[in-house]
Amino acid sequence: MTTAAAAPSQDRLQAELDRRRPRLRPPAVVMQPAMMGAARLTRYSFSRTMLRRAVQSRWLARRARFDIDDRGHGEAVYEIDASGHKLSFVAFTTTIDESEHTDRVIAERWEVAGALVEGDLTGEFLGLLRRQVPLQEAGRFDPRVLVLTRGNRSVRFFDYLVDALSAGAQPDPDLVADAGYILRSTAFYANGKYGMRSFEGYSEDHPLRVPYRAQFVCAWLFRELGYDLVEHCARAGGGDAAVPFDQRWRRYFGLGNATGLGLVPFAFKHPRVIHAWVAIREMALADVRALPGNRDRLERLDEWIDRAHSHFVHGTDHDCRPFLSSVDVASVVLRVRKAFERCRRDPLPFDALYRWSESHGPETAELVVSLLLELHDGDDRLIDELLTVDEHSPLDPASTVGRMRTLLASRFEWISRLDLDDDSADAWWWVISDNTEEPRRARRDRLDPACRDVAIDVALRLWRLRDALDGYDDDTPIHRVLSEHPEHRLAAERLALSDRAYAEPRDNACSTHYLPLLLQRFQLAMYGMDNFKPKSTDWLRVTLFQGAPRLSDFGVDARDDWVLPARPGSSR
Amino acid sequence: MAEHAADMGATVRVAPREIHDLVYRAARIAGCDPGTAERIAENVTYAEIHHGAAVRAFCEAIEALDLPASAWATAPDALLAAEVAARTGGRASAAFDSPVPLAAIAVTLRHCLERGVAPIGIHGRDRGDLAVSAVEMRTVDQEVEGAGGALVAGTGRDAHRLGVEVDRLLFSGLEAAAAGFLVAEATLDELDLDG
């Protein structure tokens, strides 16, 4: 994502923000951990923009091969003609014992291993994929391979769904409960990992030259495979009695995902990327808040509020702390509906609704943001451009200590409220495990980092830089400080790079009190994931593409109103 | 892929980020702070793409040198000091305590060039293992630099699109040097269990 061509789009993003400045939410609100940890998928989440852009660009998609046996073991190939670029999702499927199922990224065997590739799928290439893809991180790839992924069947529901369809029945809504997926993935590797193509290796006009576009094409086809596997196994077991999913169910299931600590370092390492994600959402929110309430808009928001209620009320009341359970979110939606009744005659009803929500806590505020954004009609081509940012911004060695002090005060004044001199502020360090390179945390008093720390201690480093600068005159050039104190180089460079309003999560990842789930949820929401189900302080399960168009819907029924589907035929 | 024709011989095709990540980790384990390790990684990756022989130069350095105290860590600072001096005086020079491979300063030179200060006598065709003991620098015409920048960008794009050929043994050595950056899963699990 570091390209010279990205610089103009970055300037464009800044211009778009400047145009809306009086109506934008301030970073002090948006980048607070609690607010980030309440984020929800929106119209501009990557899963949705990918599908909209694919439809707008008239991509063609088909299942090209399905050599799968009765147990669901074999190979499948899905092809996409993406504006003349031939993409294939190649999947290798098997079954493993239930005891080997794990959500951890470190598992060694998977029921589905797949790759998104570009180019002709020759016999030679397919043979290589057949041998390398199931190896996952231990495999070796070349730039024809764009994304590597893997996952397992849902232990609870895959066999149930097969049994139901093979007996000629549709799933019982009450037995499916809150299951939103058939297959659950755990990783989507791309961007040069294991020899795959780098993001910068896509040509300027390549349809996948948008951050995360390739991963979401891959995830969407992964979800399609889940449906195909269930229906195939049902046919194999039930013969003529078997039925496919009916219209009520054929889009209901998404793709599950289990996510651990790997997201956290990304968010702390890419300030301009995070800024772009947040800025696009905030621009759209500012636009909607400025809209007067005509009948069409008011009715559309009514519909989205109803839709959200129907979706969440059919979920469970399982403990999802620190987040709300699905049923609790449904209660919030009811309060939003009442508040909107009071706001709808306001000259700016959407602004009034947002202002009401802000005083009712982050979950309410961010739910309202996600609903309001459904009224926005932005230019997806522009949004794609704005997401591609230039992360290249070397520190000018002639910058003075005085200038650095000024930047610290203007860009990082918030660190002074994090109690960074307290022992608890530096209690944890971030580490990479030797097992599939999974990021984890370790307590400093239990294990010495010994130069193995992942340097995402942004707030601590900036705080220490501030102290170090005390020993220098304002006129001293920064290169002199850094040649004497190289340990502050990273902080000084971050200070130069972090030149955007929404660049920094205002938190300290090394604190005793740090809760990774908040930043994880923010990123997952930006991706387009929902149904946040924490399993500890460090990892959670989510669902994506629930309700989304299927392969056969492409170009036929590809409206962008598929999120928050209601559970079919629920008794509640 | 491991069996890809290009990878069966003495070389392996790798993505630029793989070089970067491994060099960073190896530099950390050699004792460099994160900022210095990052700069070394950027220099080596850039030099391998544009000059070649950079991974080799780095692998030799971590075998032989105390990396944080070596010119690999300090030469870029000398260059930056010279750049700042040249920006006011038109010309300046940086002399290193000991000769340093071009691989250790390649992207730093590039950044100087982007700010209008160019090295004299160092060329795009020079190899990454070229030993440099001093660099003369002068301010340059931004338009001349613009044309050179486009060429550099093209080479970089190809490396990202097609990968970079690196000696297989050297790359394995780099992987081994970087492996110490990772902590054993069993150790981390034990810490978790102990609370």
Short mmCIF file of C-alpha atoms in Angstrom, two decimals, chain A residues 193-383:
data_model
loop_
_atom_site.label_atom_id
_atom_site.label_comp_id
_atom_site.label_asym_id
_atom_site.label_seq_id
_atom_site.Cartn_x
_atom_site.Cartn_y
_atom_site.Cartn_z
CA LYS A 193 3.55 -13.69 2.48
CA TYR A 194 5.21 -17.01 1.63
CA GLY A 195 6.18 -15.71 -1.81
CA MET A 196 2.68 -14.65 -2.92
CA ARG A 197 2.08 -11.50 -4.94
CA SER A 198 2.71 -8.22 -3.16
CA PHE A 199 -0.06 -5.65 -3.09
CA GLU A 200 2.24 -3.30 -4.97
CA GLY A 201 2.59 -5.96 -7.64
CA TYR A 202 -0.91 -5.26 -8.94
CA SER A 203 -0.92 -2.93 -11.93
CA GLU A 204 -2.54 0.48 -11.50
CA ASP A 205 -5.73 -0.65 -13.26
CA HIS A 206 -5.97 -4.09 -11.64
CA PRO A 207 -9.37 -4.71 -10.03
CA LEU A 208 -7.68 -6.08 -6.92
CA ARG A 209 -5.53 -3.01 -6.40
CA VAL A 210 -7.71 -1.94 -3.50
CA PRO A 211 -6.76 -2.87 0.06
CA TYR A 212 -8.29 -6.21 1.10
CA ARG A 213 -10.18 -6.61 -2.18
CA ALA A 214 -8.42 -9.90 -2.97
CA GLN A 215 -9.04 -11.27 0.52
CA PHE A 216 -12.74 -10.50 0.29
CA VAL A 217 -13.13 -12.06 -3.14
CA CYS A 218 -11.52 -15.13 -1.63
CA ALA A 219 -13.75 -15.05 1.45
CA TRP A 220 -16.90 -14.68 -0.62
CA LEU A 221 -16.02 -17.75 -2.70
CA PHE A 222 -15.05 -19.64 0.46
CA ARG A 223 -18.58 -19.01 1.72
CA GLU A 224 -20.02 -20.26 -1.58
CA LEU A 225 -18.05 -23.47 -1.18
CA GLY A 226 -19.74 -24.07 2.18
CA TYR A 227 -23.18 -24.02 0.57
CA ASP A 228 -22.04 -26.25 -2.25
CA LEU A 229 -20.48 -28.76 0.12
CA VAL A 230 -23.62 -29.06 2.23
CA GLU A 231 -25.95 -29.46 -0.75
CA HIS A 232 -23.58 -31.91 -2.42
CA CYS A 233 -23.27 -34.09 0.69
CA ALA A 234 -27.03 -33.94 1.18
CA ARG A 235 -27.61 -35.15 -2.38
CA ALA A 236 -25.08 -37.92 -1.86
CA GLY A 237 -26.82 -39.05 1.32
CA GLY A 238 -30.45 -38.46 0.45
CA GLY A 239 -30.57 -39.16 -3.26
CA ASP A 240 -33.85 -38.13 -4.83
CA ALA A 241 -35.28 -37.15 -1.45
CA ALA A 242 -32.66 -34.44 -0.94
CA VAL A 243 -33.45 -30.79 -1.51
CA PRO A 244 -31.28 -27.72 -1.84
CA PHE A 245 -31.61 -24.75 0.51
CA ASP A 246 -34.82 -22.91 -0.31
CA GLN A 247 -35.14 -19.20 -1.00
CA ARG A 248 -35.36 -18.35 2.69
CA TRP A 249 -32.10 -20.08 3.55
CA ARG A 250 -29.98 -19.85 0.44
CA ARG A 251 -28.34 -16.58 1.51
CA TYR A 252 -28.75 -16.73 5.25
CA PHE A 253 -25.43 -18.33 6.11
CA GLY A 254 -22.20 -16.40 5.90
CA LEU A 255 -18.62 -17.43 6.48
CA GLY A 256 -17.44 -17.78 10.05
CA ASN A 257 -14.13 -16.43 11.14
CA ALA A 258 -12.06 -16.78 14.27
CA THR A 259 -9.69 -13.93 14.98
CA GLY A 260 -6.88 -13.65 17.48
CA LEU A 261 -4.26 -11.09 18.39
CA GLY A 262 -2.84 -10.80 14.89
CA LEU A 263 -5.06 -7.84 14.11
CA VAL A 264 -3.71 -5.68 16.90
CA PRO A 265 -0.16 -5.09 15.62
CA PHE A 266 -1.55 -4.12 12.22
CA ALA A 267 -3.65 -1.34 13.68
CA PHE A 268 -0.73 0.13 15.59
CA LYS A 269 1.70 -0.15 12.68
CA HIS A 270 -0.31 1.53 9.92
CA PRO A 271 -1.54 4.94 11.08
CA ARG A 272 -2.37 6.27 7.63
CA VAL A 273 -4.30 3.12 6.74
CA ILE A 274 -6.36 3.36 9.91
CA HIS A 275 -6.96 7.02 9.19
CA ALA A 276 -8.32 6.23 5.72
CA TRP A 277 -10.68 3.57 7.05
CA VAL A 278 -12.07 5.86 9.73
CA ALA A 279 -12.08 9.00 7.61
CA ILE A 280 -14.26 7.42 4.92
CA ARG A 281 -16.82 6.39 7.51
CA GLU A 282 -16.72 9.82 9.17
CA MET A 283 -17.13 11.63 5.85
CA ALA A 284 -20.22 9.59 5.09
CA LEU A 285 -21.63 10.19 8.56
CA ALA A 286 -21.06 13.94 8.23
CA ASP A 287 -22.90 13.91 4.89
CA VAL A 288 -25.90 12.04 6.28
CA ARG A 289 -26.14 14.21 9.38
CA ALA A 290 -26.44 17.23 7.10
CA LEU A 291 -29.39 15.79 5.17
CA PRO A 292 -32.89 17.12 5.70
CA GLY A 293 -35.52 14.49 6.37
CA ASN A 294 -37.60 13.90 3.27
CA ARG A 295 -40.13 11.10 3.16
CA ASP A 296 -37.94 8.66 1.25
CA ARG A 297 -35.02 9.00 3.64
CA LEU A 298 -37.17 8.77 6.75
CA GLU A 299 -38.85 5.62 5.45
CA ARG A 300 -35.55 4.07 4.48
CA LEU A 301 -34.17 4.60 7.95
CA ASP A 302 -37.40 3.19 9.44
CA GLU A 303 -36.87 0.09 7.32
CA TRP A 304 -33.25 -0.29 8.37
CA ILE A 305 -34.18 0.08 12.03
CA ASP A 306 -36.85 -2.60 11.65
CA ARG A 307 -34.44 -4.80 9.79
CA ALA A 308 -31.80 -4.44 12.50
CA HIS A 309 -34.33 -5.35 15.15
CA SER A 310 -35.49 -8.45 13.29
CA HIS A 311 -31.90 -9.56 12.85
CA PHE A 312 -30.68 -9.06 16.39
CA VAL A 313 -33.79 -10.23 18.21
CA HIS A 314 -33.40 -13.66 16.62
CA GLY A 315 -29.91 -14.03 18.04
CA THR A 316 -29.05 -15.25 21.50
CA ASP A 317 -28.63 -13.66 24.87
CA HIS A 318 -25.32 -15.45 25.47
CA ASP A 319 -22.72 -13.52 27.43
CA CYS A 320 -20.73 -11.49 24.91
CA ARG A 321 -19.00 -9.14 27.30
CA PRO A 322 -17.46 -6.64 26.85
CA PHE A 323 -19.91 -6.41 23.94
CA LEU A 324 -23.67 -6.66 24.01
CA SER A 325 -25.43 -9.92 23.24
CA SER A 326 -27.56 -10.01 20.13
CA VAL A 327 -30.73 -9.73 22.20
CA ASP A 328 -29.31 -6.76 24.11
CA VAL A 329 -28.50 -5.06 20.80
CA ALA A 330 -32.12 -5.64 19.81
CA SER A 331 -33.15 -3.69 22.93
CA VAL A 332 -30.87 -0.87 21.90
CA VAL A 333 -32.50 -0.87 18.46
CA LEU A 334 -35.89 -0.41 20.13
CA ARG A 335 -34.58 2.63 21.97
CA VAL A 336 -33.16 3.96 18.71
CA ARG A 337 -36.58 3.53 17.11
CA LYS A 338 -38.24 5.53 19.90
CA ALA A 339 -35.61 8.22 19.70
CA PHE A 340 -36.04 8.45 15.94
CA GLU A 341 -39.77 8.98 16.41
CA ARG A 342 -38.90 12.05 18.46
CA CYS A 343 -36.26 13.26 15.99
CA ARG A 344 -38.03 12.73 12.69
CA ARG A 345 -39.64 16.18 12.57
CA ASP A 346 -36.36 17.92 13.34
CA PRO A 347 -35.03 19.95 10.37
CA LEU A 348 -31.97 17.69 10.50
CA PRO A 349 -33.45 14.46 11.87
CA PHE A 350 -30.41 12.28 11.25
CA ASP A 351 -28.14 14.71 13.01
CA ALA A 352 -30.60 14.86 15.89
CA LEU A 353 -30.67 11.06 16.10
CA TYR A 354 -26.89 10.87 16.12
CA ARG A 355 -26.63 13.54 18.82
CA TRP A 356 -29.12 11.59 20.93
CA SER A 357 -27.14 8.38 20.46
CA GLU A 358 -23.85 9.93 21.48
CA SER A 359 -25.16 10.50 24.97
CA HIS A 360 -26.26 6.87 25.27
CA GLY A 361 -22.88 5.18 25.10
CA PRO A 362 -20.62 3.81 22.37
CA GLU A 363 -22.75 0.76 21.45
CA THR A 364 -25.75 2.97 20.80
CA ALA A 365 -23.74 5.61 18.98
CA GLU A 366 -22.00 3.19 16.65
CA LEU A 367 -25.20 1.26 15.96
CA VAL A 368 -26.82 4.53 14.92
CA VAL A 369 -23.78 5.38 12.77
CA SER A 370 -24.07 2.06 10.94
CA LEU A 371 -27.80 2.60 10.35
CA LEU A 372 -27.39 6.19 9.21
CA LEU A 373 -24.71 5.24 6.73
CA GLU A 374 -27.26 3.14 4.87
CA LEU A 375 -28.66 6.46 3.65
CA HIS A 376 -25.36 7.51 2.13
CA ASP A 377 -24.81 7.16 -1.56
CA GLY A 378 -21.10 7.67 -2.04
CA ASP A 379 -19.03 7.07 -5.13
CA ASP A 380 -17.54 3.60 -4.68
CA ARG A 381 -14.83 4.24 -7.24
CA LEU A 382 -13.69 7.24 -5.23
CA ILE A 383 -13.87 5.28 -1.98
#
